[in-house]
């Protein structure tokens, strides 16, 4: 945990790795074997499960819950109280009524691509992949993979548009061309896939 700033009330397991410049706030928990990159922010009450992988410059806002085996690339934003699940068939007990243990289920993860953002109180139901620079709206429930640069909303989440790296909805210019109103960057859509340039 060289050069990381950890609040006295945070619970960071000594078997985890926390990168330089990362800040772990009050009541946050980083479990064993988790790897947190450089210059991340782990907000108050946030949870990072065992073996979770966070890239550099990741922000987990207050009370975000990231369950193993999630993988978040560089620059990912997880909003307040958002949840990345890990159990396809959740049950507390086996069919025989015995409390389930670690050997009674197989964890599946959410994978979040570079620069993507998950809004406040959104839920990503594993296993799903959130594409690069995609934007999941607040309160959405993601049950299917989200393409790169997609803007998804609702329950269940559905694509309603495209966003650029700045996070703002892109403006259609015709012939599959889209422009970011903030940066002027141009994007091209071909067969439901958006690419830069």
PDB file of C-alpha atoms in Angstrom:
ATOM      1  CA  UNK A   1       0.000   0.000   0.000  1.00  0.00           C
ATOM      2  CA  UNK A   2       2.842   2.356  -0.738  1.00  0.00           C
ATOM      3  CA  UNK A   3       1.696   5.987  -0.909  1.00  0.00           C
ATOM      4  CA  UNK A   4      -2.004   5.099  -0.598  1.00  0.00           C
ATOM      5  CA  UNK A   5      -4.154   7.094   1.819  1.00  0.00           C
ATOM      6  CA  UNK A   6      -6.396   4.847   3.901  1.00  0.00           C
ATOM      7  CA  UNK A   7      -8.886   6.228   6.425  1.00  0.00           C
ATOM      8  CA  UNK A   8      -8.457   4.783   9.944  1.00  0.00           C
ATOM      9  CA  UNK A   9     -11.995   3.368   9.809  1.00  0.00           C
ATOM     10  CA  UNK A  10     -11.483   1.613   6.456  1.00  0.00           C
ATOM     11  CA  UNK A  11     -10.877  -2.153   6.362  1.00  0.00           C
ATOM     12  CA  UNK A  12      -8.119  -2.962   3.863  1.00  0.00           C
ATOM     13  CA  UNK A  13      -6.952  -6.574   4.005  1.00  0.00           C
ATOM     14  CA  UNK A  14      -3.143  -6.856   4.137  1.00  0.00           C
ATOM     15  CA  UNK A  15      -3.312  -9.476   1.346  1.00  0.00           C
ATOM     16  CA  UNK A  16      -4.789  -6.906  -1.061  1.00  0.00           C
ATOM     17  CA  UNK A  17      -2.745  -4.616  -3.303  1.00  0.00           C
ATOM     18  CA  UNK A  18      -3.563  -0.912  -3.321  1.00  0.00           C
ATOM     19  CA  UNK A  19      -1.738   1.347  -5.773  1.00  0.00           C
ATOM     20  CA  UNK A  20       0.093   4.593  -5.141  1.00  0.00           C
ATOM     21  CA  UNK A  21      -2.072   7.680  -4.844  1.00  0.00           C
ATOM     22  CA  UNK A  22      -5.244   5.703  -4.138  1.00  0.00           C
ATOM     23  CA  UNK A  23      -7.559   6.996  -1.415  1.00  0.00           C
ATOM     24  CA  UNK A  24      -9.731   4.625   0.598  1.00  0.00           C
ATOM     25  CA  UNK A  25     -12.367   6.491   2.600  1.00  0.00           C
ATOM     26  CA  UNK A  26     -14.216   5.807   5.852  1.00  0.00           C
ATOM     27  CA  UNK A  27     -15.933   2.447   6.322  1.00  0.00           C
ATOM     28  CA  UNK A  28     -14.817   1.163   2.907  1.00  0.00           C
ATOM     29  CA  UNK A  29     -13.693  -2.468   2.691  1.00  0.00           C
ATOM     30  CA  UNK A  30     -11.078  -3.915   0.334  1.00  0.00           C
ATOM     31  CA  UNK A  31     -10.984  -7.703   0.687  1.00  0.00           C
ATOM     32  CA  UNK A  32      -8.161 -10.229   0.389  1.00  0.00           C
ATOM     33  CA  UNK A  33      -6.428 -10.629  -2.964  1.00  0.00           C
ATOM     34  CA  UNK A  34      -8.175  -7.574  -4.446  1.00  0.00           C
ATOM     35  CA  UNK A  35      -5.969  -5.453  -6.682  1.00  0.00           C
ATOM     36  CA  UNK A  36      -6.668  -1.722  -6.765  1.00  0.00           C
ATOM     37  CA  UNK A  37      -4.712   0.371  -9.260  1.00  0.00           C
ATOM     38  CA  UNK A  38      -3.036   3.742  -8.906  1.00  0.00           C
ATOM     39  CA  UNK A  39      -4.866   7.001  -8.151  1.00  0.00           C
ATOM     40  CA  UNK A  40      -8.225   5.353  -7.440  1.00  0.00           C
ATOM     41  CA  UNK A  41     -10.922   6.627  -5.081  1.00  0.00           C
ATOM     42  CA  UNK A  42     -12.777   4.080  -2.952  1.00  0.00           C
ATOM     43  CA  UNK A  43     -15.649   6.045  -1.395  1.00  0.00           C
ATOM     44  CA  UNK A  44     -17.217   5.830   2.035  1.00  0.00           C
ATOM     45  CA  UNK A  45     -18.763   2.426   2.679  1.00  0.00           C
ATOM     46  CA  UNK A  46     -17.754   1.015  -0.710  1.00  0.00           C
ATOM     47  CA  UNK A  47     -17.000  -2.706  -0.959  1.00  0.00           C
ATOM     48  CA  UNK A  48     -14.351  -4.397  -3.126  1.00  0.00           C
ATOM     49  CA  UNK A  49     -14.686  -8.201  -3.005  1.00  0.00           C
ATOM     50  CA  UNK A  50     -11.923 -10.829  -2.812  1.00  0.00           C
ATOM     51  CA  UNK A  51      -9.871 -10.987  -5.991  1.00  0.00           C
ATOM     52  CA  UNK A  52     -11.629  -8.037  -7.669  1.00  0.00           C
ATOM     53  CA  UNK A  53      -9.390  -6.172 -10.127  1.00  0.00           C
ATOM     54  CA  UNK A  54      -9.564  -2.375 -10.491  1.00  0.00           C
ATOM     55  CA  UNK A  55      -7.444  -0.499 -13.021  1.00  0.00           C
ATOM     56  CA  UNK A  56      -5.906   2.929 -12.525  1.00  0.00           C
ATOM     57  CA  UNK A  57      -7.994   6.075 -11.935  1.00  0.00           C
ATOM     58  CA  UNK A  58     -11.132   4.123 -10.977  1.00  0.00           C
ATOM     59  CA  UNK A  59     -13.752   5.842  -8.821  1.00  0.00           C
ATOM     60  CA  UNK A  60     -16.107   3.844  -6.620  1.00  0.00           C
ATOM     61  CA  UNK A  61     -18.559   6.309  -5.108  1.00  0.00           C
ATOM     62  CA  UNK A  62     -20.066   5.952  -1.641  1.00  0.00           C
ATOM     63  CA  UNK A  63     -21.619   2.552  -0.863  1.00  0.00           C
ATOM     64  CA  UNK A  64     -20.862   1.061  -4.289  1.00  0.00           C
ATOM     65  CA  UNK A  65     -20.651  -2.745  -4.058  1.00  0.00           C
ATOM     66  CA  UNK A  66     -18.282  -4.577  -6.400  1.00  0.00           C
ATOM     67  CA  UNK A  67     -18.453  -8.344  -5.901  1.00  0.00           C
ATOM     68  CA  UNK A  68     -15.856 -10.833  -7.052  1.00  0.00           C
ATOM     69  CA  UNK A  69     -14.736 -11.715  -9.662  1.00  0.00           C
ATOM     70  CA  UNK A  70     -15.444  -8.287 -11.204  1.00  0.00           C
ATOM     71  CA  UNK A  71     -12.828  -6.619 -13.399  1.00  0.00           C
ATOM     72  CA  UNK A  72     -12.843  -2.860 -13.955  1.00  0.00           C
ATOM     73  CA  UNK A  73     -10.500  -1.294 -16.513  1.00  0.00           C
ATOM     74  CA  UNK A  74      -8.767   2.069 -16.198  1.00  0.00           C
ATOM     75  CA  UNK A  75     -10.924   5.143 -15.698  1.00  0.00           C
ATOM     76  CA  UNK A  76     -14.144   3.357 -14.718  1.00  0.00           C
ATOM     77  CA  UNK A  77     -16.748   5.226 -12.623  1.00  0.00           C
ATOM     78  CA  UNK A  78     -19.167   3.355 -10.348  1.00  0.00           C
ATOM     79  CA  UNK A  79     -21.849   5.652  -8.928  1.00  0.00           C
ATOM     80  CA  UNK A  80     -23.217   5.825  -5.387  1.00  0.00           C
ATOM     81  CA  UNK A  81     -24.925   2.620  -4.199  1.00  0.00           C
ATOM     82  CA  UNK A  82     -24.453   0.878  -7.562  1.00  0.00           C
ATOM     83  CA  UNK A  83     -24.086  -2.916  -7.378  1.00  0.00           C
ATOM     84  CA  UNK A  84     -22.099  -5.327  -9.535  1.00  0.00           C
ATOM     85  CA  UNK A  85     -23.484  -8.772  -8.653  1.00  0.00           C
ATOM     86  CA  UNK A  86     -21.827 -12.194  -8.847  1.00  0.00           C
ATOM     87  CA  UNK A  87     -24.459 -14.924  -8.427  1.00  0.00           C
ATOM     88  CA  UNK A  88     -26.604 -16.045 -11.386  1.00  0.00           C
ATOM     89  CA  UNK A  89     -28.919 -18.153  -9.223  1.00  0.00           C
ATOM     90  CA  UNK A  90     -28.954 -16.580  -5.754  1.00  0.00           C
ATOM     91  CA  UNK A  91     -30.140 -18.648  -2.821  1.00  0.00           C
ATOM     92  CA  UNK A  92     -29.171 -18.586   0.861  1.00  0.00           C
ATOM     93  CA  UNK A  93     -29.694 -22.337   1.211  1.00  0.00           C
ATOM     94  CA  UNK A  94     -29.281 -25.506  -0.836  1.00  0.00           C
ATOM     95  CA  UNK A  95     -32.394 -27.374  -2.042  1.00  0.00           C
ATOM     96  CA  UNK A  96     -32.037 -29.480   1.128  1.00  0.00           C
ATOM     97  CA  UNK A  97     -32.248 -26.387   3.323  1.00  0.00           C
ATOM     98  CA  UNK A  98     -28.565 -26.254   4.354  1.00  0.00           C
ATOM     99  CA  UNK A  99     -26.921 -22.829   4.459  1.00  0.00           C
ATOM    100  CA  UNK A 100     -24.891 -22.420   1.268  1.00  0.00           C
ATOM    101  CA  UNK A 101     -21.125 -22.092   1.522  1.00  0.00           C
ATOM    102  CA  UNK A 102     -18.437 -21.117  -0.954  1.00  0.00           C
ATOM    103  CA  UNK A 103     -18.420 -24.568  -2.595  1.00  0.00           C
ATOM    104  CA  UNK A 104     -22.176 -24.483  -3.276  1.00  0.00           C
ATOM    105  CA  UNK A 105     -22.085 -21.892  -6.053  1.00  0.00           C
ATOM    106  CA  UNK A 106     -19.875 -20.467  -8.761  1.00  0.00           C
ATOM    107  CA  UNK A 107     -19.171 -16.731  -8.748  1.00  0.00           C
ATOM    108  CA  UNK A 108     -19.572 -14.979 -12.104  1.00  0.00           C
ATOM    109  CA  UNK A 109     -18.380 -11.448 -12.693  1.00  0.00           C
ATOM    110  CA  UNK A 110     -19.135  -8.145 -14.290  1.00  0.00           C
ATOM    111  CA  UNK A 111     -16.436  -6.825 -16.630  1.00  0.00           C
ATOM    112  CA  UNK A 112     -16.359  -3.070 -17.196  1.00  0.00           C
ATOM    113  CA  UNK A 113     -14.361  -1.594 -20.068  1.00  0.00           C
ATOM    114  CA  UNK A 114     -12.102   1.454 -20.065  1.00  0.00           C
ATOM    115  CA  UNK A 115     -13.752   4.766 -19.216  1.00  0.00           C
ATOM    116  CA  UNK A 116     -17.250   3.332 -18.741  1.00  0.00           C
ATOM    117  CA  UNK A 117     -19.593   4.799 -16.127  1.00  0.00           C
ATOM    118  CA  UNK A 118     -22.310   3.107 -14.064  1.00  0.00           C
ATOM    119  CA  UNK A 119     -24.845   5.557 -12.594  1.00  0.00           C
ATOM    120  CA  UNK A 120     -26.145   5.801  -9.045  1.00  0.00           C
ATOM    121  CA  UNK A 121     -28.146   2.799  -7.785  1.00  0.00           C
ATOM    122  CA  UNK A 122     -27.732   0.944 -11.065  1.00  0.00           C
ATOM    123  CA  UNK A 123     -27.427  -2.840 -10.866  1.00  0.00           C
ATOM    124  CA  UNK A 124     -25.317  -4.933 -13.238  1.00  0.00           C
ATOM    125  CA  UNK A 125     -26.484  -8.548 -13.052  1.00  0.00           C
ATOM    126  CA  UNK A 126     -23.549 -10.886 -13.711  1.00  0.00           C
ATOM    127  CA  UNK A 127     -22.354 -12.193 -15.990  1.00  0.00           C
ATOM    128  CA  UNK A 128     -22.356  -9.083 -18.196  1.00  0.00           C
ATOM    129  CA  UNK A 129     -19.798  -6.944 -19.967  1.00  0.00           C
ATOM    130  CA  UNK A 130     -20.074  -3.157 -20.028  1.00  0.00           C
ATOM    131  CA  UNK A 131     -18.240  -1.817 -23.081  1.00  0.00           C
ATOM    132  CA  UNK A 132     -15.585   0.879 -23.280  1.00  0.00           C
ATOM    133  CA  UNK A 133     -16.854   4.412 -22.573  1.00  0.00           C
ATOM    134  CA  UNK A 134     -20.447   3.166 -22.210  1.00  0.00           C
ATOM    135  CA  UNK A 135     -22.843   4.950 -19.855  1.00  0.00           C
ATOM    136  CA  UNK A 136     -25.354   3.067 -17.691  1.00  0.00           C
ATOM    137  CA  UNK A 137     -28.000   5.508 -16.445  1.00  0.00           C
ATOM    138  CA  UNK A 138     -28.849   5.876 -12.772  1.00  0.00           C
ATOM    139  CA  UNK A 139     -31.254   3.200 -11.581  1.00  0.00           C
ATOM    140  CA  UNK A 140     -30.844   0.989 -14.650  1.00  0.00           C
ATOM    141  CA  UNK A 141     -30.730  -2.799 -14.332  1.00  0.00           C
ATOM    142  CA  UNK A 142     -28.271  -4.303 -16.804  1.00  0.00           C
ATOM    143  CA  UNK A 143     -28.997  -7.921 -17.741  1.00  0.00           C
ATOM    144  CA  UNK A 144     -27.262  -8.071 -21.168  1.00  0.00           C
ATOM    145  CA  UNK A 145     -23.891  -6.966 -22.486  1.00  0.00           C
ATOM    146  CA  UNK A 146     -23.611  -3.244 -23.250  1.00  0.00           C
ATOM    147  CA  UNK A 147     -21.718  -2.197 -26.418  1.00  0.00           C
ATOM    148  CA  UNK A 148     -18.849   0.295 -26.420  1.00  0.00           C
ATOM    149  CA  UNK A 149     -20.111   3.921 -26.237  1.00  0.00           C
ATOM    150  CA  UNK A 150     -23.737   2.841 -25.634  1.00  0.00           C
ATOM    151  CA  UNK A 151     -26.119   4.859 -23.457  1.00  0.00           C
ATOM    152  CA  UNK A 152     -28.468   2.429 -21.693  1.00  0.00           C
ATOM    153  CA  UNK A 153     -31.442   3.230 -19.445  1.00  0.00           C
ATOM    154  CA  UNK A 154     -34.340   1.476 -17.756  1.00  0.00           C
ATOM    155  CA  UNK A 155     -35.354  -1.850 -16.265  1.00  0.00           C
ATOM    156  CA  UNK A 156     -34.163  -3.929 -17.982  1.00  0.00           C
ATOM    157  CA  UNK A 157     -31.598  -1.584 -19.518  1.00  0.00           C
ATOM    158  CA  UNK A 158     -31.862  -0.894 -23.243  1.00  0.00           C
ATOM    159  CA  UNK A 159     -29.779   1.258 -25.560  1.00  0.00           C
ATOM    160  CA  UNK A 160     -31.328   4.663 -26.276  1.00  0.00           C
ATOM    161  CA  UNK A 161     -28.333   6.363 -27.858  1.00  0.00           C
ATOM    162  CA  UNK A 162     -24.590   6.754 -28.008  1.00  0.00           C
ATOM    163  CA  UNK A 163     -22.143   8.709 -25.856  1.00  0.00           C
ATOM    164  CA  UNK A 164     -18.581   9.799 -26.518  1.00  0.00           C
ATOM    165  CA  UNK A 165     -15.586   9.850 -24.226  1.00  0.00           C
ATOM    166  CA  UNK A 166     -16.924  13.047 -22.611  1.00  0.00           C
ATOM    167  CA  UNK A 167     -20.056  11.150 -21.518  1.00  0.00           C
ATOM    168  CA  UNK A 168     -22.502  13.414 -23.321  1.00  0.00           C
ATOM    169  CA  UNK A 169     -25.028  12.038 -25.820  1.00  0.00           C
ATOM    170  CA  UNK A 170     -23.709  12.188 -29.373  1.00  0.00           C
ATOM    171  CA  UNK A 171     -25.513  14.157 -32.072  1.00  0.00           C
ATOM    172  CA  UNK A 172     -26.434  12.304 -35.289  1.00  0.00           C
ATOM    173  CA  UNK A 173     -25.114  13.969 -38.446  1.00  0.00           C
ATOM    174  CA  UNK A 174     -26.448  11.405 -40.947  1.00  0.00           C
ATOM    175  CA  UNK A 175     -24.801   8.558 -42.865  1.00  0.00           C
ATOM    176  CA  UNK A 176     -23.896   6.823 -39.610  1.00  0.00           C
ATOM    177  CA  UNK A 177     -21.843   9.786 -38.383  1.00  0.00           C
ATOM    178  CA  UNK A 178     -22.141  11.146 -34.844  1.00  0.00           C
ATOM    179  CA  UNK A 179     -20.436  14.130 -33.214  1.00  0.00           C
ATOM    180  CA  UNK A 180     -19.665  14.880 -29.578  1.00  0.00           C
ATOM    181  CA  UNK A 181     -21.166  18.292 -28.728  1.00  0.00           C
ATOM    182  CA  UNK A 182     -18.421  18.957 -26.183  1.00  0.00           C
ATOM    183  CA  UNK A 183     -15.229  17.855 -27.951  1.00  0.00           C
ATOM    184  CA  UNK A 184     -16.234  17.804 -31.625  1.00  0.00           C
ATOM    185  CA  UNK A 185     -14.925  14.234 -31.904  1.00  0.00           C
ATOM    186  CA  UNK A 186     -16.504  12.176 -34.705  1.00  0.00           C
ATOM    187  CA  UNK A 187     -17.824   8.629 -34.280  1.00  0.00           C
ATOM    188  CA  UNK A 188     -19.136   6.181 -36.881  1.00  0.00           C
ATOM    189  CA  UNK A 189     -21.881   3.573 -36.486  1.00  0.00           C
ATOM    190  CA  UNK A 190     -21.805   0.458 -38.666  1.00  0.00           C
ATOM    191  CA  UNK A 191     -24.210  -2.436 -38.053  1.00  0.00           C
ATOM    192  CA  UNK A 192     -24.954  -1.377 -34.460  1.00  0.00           C
ATOM    193  CA  UNK A 193     -21.306  -0.854 -33.492  1.00  0.00           C
ATOM    194  CA  UNK A 194     -19.885   2.587 -32.789  1.00  0.00           C
ATOM    195  CA  UNK A 195     -16.217   3.385 -33.363  1.00  0.00           C
ATOM    196  CA  UNK A 196     -14.124   6.497 -33.035  1.00  0.00           C
ATOM    197  CA  UNK A 197     -13.187   8.368 -36.172  1.00  0.00           C
TER     198      UNK A 197
END
